[in-house]
XYZ file of C-alpha atoms in Angstrom:
363
model
C -96.017 65.501 34.859
C -98.282 63.473 32.685
C -96.145 61.203 31.609
C -95.419 60.335 34.781
C -99.476 59.582 35.890
C -99.616 57.915 33.102
C -96.820 55.432 33.813
C -98.110 55.140 37.122
C -101.630 53.852 35.898
C -99.822 51.379 33.651
C -98.149 49.640 36.497
C -101.306 49.235 38.842
C -103.334 48.284 36.205
C -100.421 45.303 35.665
C -100.140 44.168 39.166
C -104.148 44.270 39.294
C -103.800 42.146 35.864
C -101.111 39.982 37.168
C -102.803 39.564 40.554
C -105.790 38.411 39.059
C -104.098 35.250 36.660
C -102.624 34.319 40.090
C -106.106 34.430 41.965
C -107.745 32.604 38.854
C -104.992 29.650 38.426
C -105.145 29.109 42.301
C -108.737 29.157 41.848
C -108.164 26.146 39.049
C -105.922 24.471 41.172
C -108.483 24.323 44.105
C -110.483 23.175 41.593
C -108.903 20.741 39.823
C -106.657 18.370 42.535
C -104.289 15.755 41.219
C -105.291 12.888 40.452
C -104.525 9.778 41.746
C -104.199 5.503 41.818
C -104.649 3.908 45.071
C -103.828 0.749 46.717
C -104.554 -0.900 49.998
C -101.629 -1.734 52.298
C -102.323 -5.765 52.891
C -100.959 -8.636 54.924
C -98.999 -10.811 52.811
C -96.629 -14.075 53.496
C -93.086 -13.415 52.556
C -89.965 -15.797 52.063
C -86.448 -14.989 53.257
C -84.186 -15.023 50.169
C -80.559 -14.708 49.817
C -79.822 -14.544 46.347
C -76.280 -15.001 44.400
C -74.795 -15.259 41.051
C -72.450 -18.377 40.310
C -71.095 -20.399 37.949
C -71.786 -24.134 36.390
C -69.166 -26.810 36.429
C -69.145 -29.829 34.886
C -68.698 -32.948 36.865
C -67.229 -35.039 34.399
C -65.626 -33.568 32.038
C -62.347 -35.654 31.506
C -59.402 -34.670 29.523
C -57.929 -37.843 27.324
C -54.409 -38.040 27.699
C -51.875 -40.481 26.137
C -50.943 -43.665 27.738
C -48.154 -44.523 25.222
C -45.793 -42.846 23.360
C -46.278 -42.533 19.837
C -46.875 -40.630 16.503
C -50.398 -39.359 16.297
C -51.959 -41.350 13.054
C -55.804 -39.974 13.202
C -57.812 -37.850 15.056
C -61.649 -38.936 14.720
C -63.421 -36.473 16.229
C -63.639 -32.590 16.143
C -64.066 -29.833 18.663
C -67.720 -29.371 19.080
C -68.473 -33.430 17.847
C -70.816 -35.143 19.888
C -69.587 -38.645 20.933
C -70.868 -41.914 22.322
C -69.596 -43.764 25.071
C -66.897 -46.018 23.545
C -66.265 -44.517 20.398
C -63.140 -44.482 19.101
C -61.601 -40.760 19.130
C -58.194 -41.053 18.128
C -55.668 -43.363 16.884
C -51.520 -43.452 17.735
C -49.037 -45.206 15.771
C -48.873 -48.591 16.733
C -45.566 -49.790 15.151
C -43.670 -49.948 17.692
C -45.616 -51.743 20.064
C -46.122 -54.539 17.386
C -42.173 -54.860 17.189
C -41.703 -54.761 21.348
C -44.762 -57.761 20.873
C -43.039 -60.206 18.487
C -39.680 -59.682 20.057
C -41.587 -60.562 23.578
C -43.687 -63.350 21.612
C -39.994 -64.558 20.340
C -38.689 -64.687 24.013
C -41.427 -66.394 25.292
C -41.203 -69.104 22.592
C -37.648 -68.963 23.163
C -37.866 -70.329 26.829
C -40.744 -72.859 26.181
C -38.435 -74.910 24.119
C -35.851 -74.697 26.677
C -38.176 -75.384 29.028
C -39.565 -78.459 27.295
C -35.714 -79.439 26.998
C -35.431 -79.227 30.876
C -38.249 -81.332 31.598
C -37.272 -83.911 29.478
C -33.785 -83.863 30.829
C -35.211 -83.717 34.155
C -37.574 -87.464 33.145
C -34.149 -88.964 31.434
C -32.195 -88.031 35.489
C -35.228 -89.067 37.636
C -34.909 -93.127 35.988
C -30.917 -93.055 35.691
C -31.225 -91.999 39.700
C -33.660 -95.065 40.089
C -30.733 -97.428 38.813
C -28.120 -95.601 40.769
C -26.476 -94.529 37.519
C -25.814 -90.650 38.700
C -26.016 -89.391 42.508
C -29.411 -87.368 43.706
C -27.832 -84.366 43.558
C -27.091 -84.406 40.036
C -31.354 -84.724 39.481
C -31.487 -81.813 42.067
C -29.238 -79.536 40.045
C -31.178 -80.275 36.829
C -34.909 -79.182 38.878
C -33.661 -76.502 40.027
C -32.802 -75.612 36.361
C -36.278 -77.050 34.993
C -37.581 -73.702 38.102
C -35.442 -71.255 36.718
C -36.661 -71.683 32.981
C -40.402 -72.320 34.313
C -39.764 -68.614 36.252
C -38.177 -66.885 33.042
C -40.829 -67.705 30.933
C -43.211 -66.686 33.284
C -41.503 -63.013 32.835
C -41.637 -63.446 29.063
C -44.854 -63.749 29.437
C -45.656 -60.969 31.619
C -43.730 -58.676 29.493
C -46.006 -60.154 25.975
C -48.971 -58.961 27.770
C -47.505 -55.956 28.622
C -46.443 -55.021 25.070
C -50.356 -56.458 24.088
C -51.869 -53.773 26.581
C -49.820 -51.007 25.191
C -50.428 -51.724 21.130
C -54.231 -51.248 22.656
C -53.551 -48.351 23.947
C -52.873 -46.731 20.606
C -56.533 -47.078 20.177
C -58.686 -44.042 22.287
C -62.359 -44.087 23.136
C -64.770 -42.125 24.447
C -65.215 -43.103 28.406
C -68.604 -41.526 28.094
C -71.317 -40.028 26.471
C -70.439 -36.244 25.971
C -69.326 -33.535 23.114
C -65.947 -32.675 22.658
C -64.615 -29.416 24.562
C -61.128 -28.755 22.404
C -59.132 -30.674 20.240
C -55.426 -30.498 21.915
C -53.606 -32.703 19.152
C -53.477 -33.087 15.438
C -52.236 -35.695 12.896
C -48.784 -35.935 12.898
C -47.493 -34.867 16.695
C -46.119 -37.102 18.561
C -46.842 -37.441 22.634
C -45.413 -38.666 25.442
C -47.258 -40.700 28.140
C -49.542 -38.078 29.524
C -49.655 -35.511 27.196
C -53.297 -34.516 26.796
C -55.175 -35.368 23.413
C -59.187 -33.920 23.910
C -61.101 -32.865 26.383
C -64.333 -34.062 26.550
C -67.596 -32.298 28.992
C -70.843 -33.892 29.616
C -73.439 -31.511 30.497
C -75.903 -34.158 32.235
C -74.570 -33.993 35.348
C -73.545 -30.614 36.864
C -72.287 -28.533 39.852
C -73.564 -25.064 40.648
C -70.899 -22.797 42.582
C -73.155 -20.112 44.770
C -71.091 -17.651 46.658
C -72.492 -15.967 49.423
C -71.534 -13.596 52.300
C -69.583 -14.403 55.099
C -71.780 -12.135 57.341
C -75.417 -14.928 56.123
C -72.821 -18.292 56.369
C -74.503 -19.229 59.624
C -78.050 -19.026 58.139
C -76.745 -21.400 54.977
C -76.562 -24.872 55.783
C -76.644 -28.153 53.581
C -80.128 -29.312 52.665
C -81.617 -26.164 52.304
C -83.775 -25.707 48.594
C -82.376 -23.368 46.657
C -83.791 -22.351 43.046
C -81.566 -22.388 39.724
C -81.906 -20.634 36.705
C -79.314 -19.964 34.051
C -79.617 -17.777 30.541
C -79.173 -20.947 28.289
C -82.024 -22.416 29.147
C -85.579 -20.775 29.716
C -86.558 -23.852 32.577
C -85.904 -22.569 36.793
C -85.759 -26.323 38.734
C -85.486 -26.577 42.006
C -82.415 -27.867 43.797
C -81.194 -28.084 47.590
C -77.595 -27.479 48.610
C -75.224 -30.565 49.164
C -72.457 -28.950 50.689
C -70.273 -25.741 52.179
C -66.523 -25.556 51.039
C -64.916 -25.492 54.387
C -62.838 -22.473 53.330
C -64.262 -19.291 53.307
C -62.661 -17.385 49.907
C -60.031 -15.285 50.011
C -60.375 -13.041 47.460
C -63.753 -12.186 48.096
C -64.840 -13.270 51.469
C -67.551 -15.709 50.242
C -68.449 -19.051 51.191
C -69.417 -21.681 48.352
C -72.507 -23.449 48.185
C -72.574 -25.983 46.022
C -76.022 -27.405 45.099
C -76.309 -30.450 41.448
C -78.460 -29.900 38.177
C -78.722 -33.469 36.926
C -80.376 -34.050 33.413
C -81.451 -30.834 32.690
C -81.792 -29.789 28.286
C -80.234 -26.503 27.583
C -77.809 -26.145 30.852
C -73.863 -25.969 29.882
C -70.961 -26.078 32.084
C -69.257 -22.562 31.873
C -72.678 -20.799 32.111
C -73.781 -18.424 34.911
C -76.401 -19.385 37.454
C -79.043 -17.367 39.744
C -79.433 -19.146 42.987
C -82.293 -18.000 45.121
C -82.085 -19.447 49.002
C -85.375 -19.998 51.031
C -83.669 -19.018 54.763
C -87.246 -19.091 55.749
C -90.780 -17.118 55.946
C -92.254 -14.464 57.552
C -96.298 -14.240 58.099
C -98.559 -11.591 58.234
C -96.345 -8.874 56.780
C -97.218 -5.528 55.828
C -96.763 -4.877 52.160
C -97.204 -2.000 49.510
C -95.771 -1.596 46.126
C -92.435 -0.318 45.888
C -93.474 2.815 43.447
C -95.655 3.991 46.436
C -92.592 4.494 49.385
C -91.004 7.777 48.200
C -87.634 9.753 49.278
C -88.225 12.754 51.213
C -85.821 15.026 53.472
C -87.650 13.374 56.646
C -86.630 9.590 54.462
C -88.777 7.154 53.147
C -92.329 8.261 53.145
C -95.991 6.740 52.345
C -99.023 8.783 51.487
C -102.269 7.877 53.086
C -105.593 8.883 51.542
C -107.170 10.532 54.473
C -110.743 12.747 53.926
C -109.153 13.252 49.980
C -106.109 14.231 51.000
C -103.038 13.118 51.251
C -101.280 12.396 54.597
C -96.879 11.893 54.658
C -96.031 8.929 56.849
C -93.010 7.893 57.475
C -92.358 4.467 57.102
C -89.371 1.928 58.001
C -88.957 -0.624 55.293
C -87.596 -4.251 55.317
C -87.515 -6.904 52.359
C -88.338 -5.676 49.277
C -89.368 -8.942 46.648
C -91.459 -8.869 43.471
C -91.816 -5.437 43.288
C -93.187 -5.218 46.730
C -91.726 -3.401 49.452
C -92.133 -4.580 53.870
C -93.639 -1.639 56.031
C -91.970 -2.580 59.085
C -93.590 0.330 60.764
C -95.519 3.494 59.538
C -98.518 1.765 57.832
C -101.043 -0.406 58.976
C -102.923 -3.153 56.727
C -106.223 -2.085 55.460
C -105.034 1.780 54.835
C -105.442 3.551 51.646
C -101.905 4.760 50.061
C -101.198 6.492 46.959
C -99.682 4.587 44.095
C -98.972 6.334 40.650
C -98.229 10.176 41.604
C -96.658 9.885 44.895
C -93.354 11.514 43.856
C -95.493 14.354 42.913
C -97.697 14.998 46.591
C -96.165 16.776 49.734
C -97.927 16.401 52.882
C -101.694 17.705 53.221
C -102.224 18.218 49.303
C -105.790 17.000 47.960
C -106.466 14.450 45.547
C -108.952 12.772 43.384
C -108.835 9.168 43.118
C -108.817 8.331 39.774
C -108.465 4.471 40.065
C -107.776 1.765 42.984
C -105.586 -1.026 42.229
C -106.540 -4.068 44.433
C -103.449 -6.303 44.408
C -100.314 -6.797 43.196
C -101.811 -8.700 39.974
C -103.079 -5.254 38.678
C -100.001 -3.347 39.008
């Protein structure tokens, strides 16, 4: 019996101790409300933007191909090398074309000799006709042969010019300033007409391909301003959409907008590019920092300061740009709202304002 009484007394004492501790903790909580930083909802002008990630394409990136058949004697440049317009970049074996030229020269010389003899014959027969030694028919036949010889000589001279032109094509020159992107042949390769030899790219004239979803196709139009940036350069440039591809992509259902980049150091064909198109401006938009908006069972909420305690406001949000969120409904400009610590609050919690942040620059 005595032991039972002692156990009961101990239980009662323990309950009293726990109750006292709980009341002390509550008192501490009441005495020390959480500290938060606050800011003020404000009116600003916000750009209506649409962002896209695309790629850069070189407008001038010709593939140098063989215009005549022949064996590659020498490749004078290598991959990655800068070349100037008119610089000799490769040499084909000209032996076959030199032989063709010599053959054409011989044919021209032979026909010139025949024509010269034909002209003398015409002169002789003309004098004989004047003296009535031969008939006019004979003279006409000789003149016809002279005309035919002239035509044959013209054809031979054309073949000679073709041979000389083909011989000149055995020396290949760069059509522009640029860099050798790829070397396709090496010395000793035999190439036919049209076979690729080298590819040269020029990063001075680039075209940006920016895909946008078909849902906003009616808003994307030529001459809209677009801000472009690429990982290979720290420079952001402002361009304009020049044109739109007429067909929507079958694979991604996107419309392709084209903008041009001219003479930008550090910009390279094949690199990715980010584009931001400015569709318009929205004036007097109420915005708050994005960390002030938290997700609760009721939806997206912010906590407004009201007489030392917070008031939970369910809000409807819009644009989200540069760390700021548009508040369409739920908060008015000029109201003081919680910034840091909003995620740990509930409706009606008393708070201590540690500091007030005036604008986005202080975030």
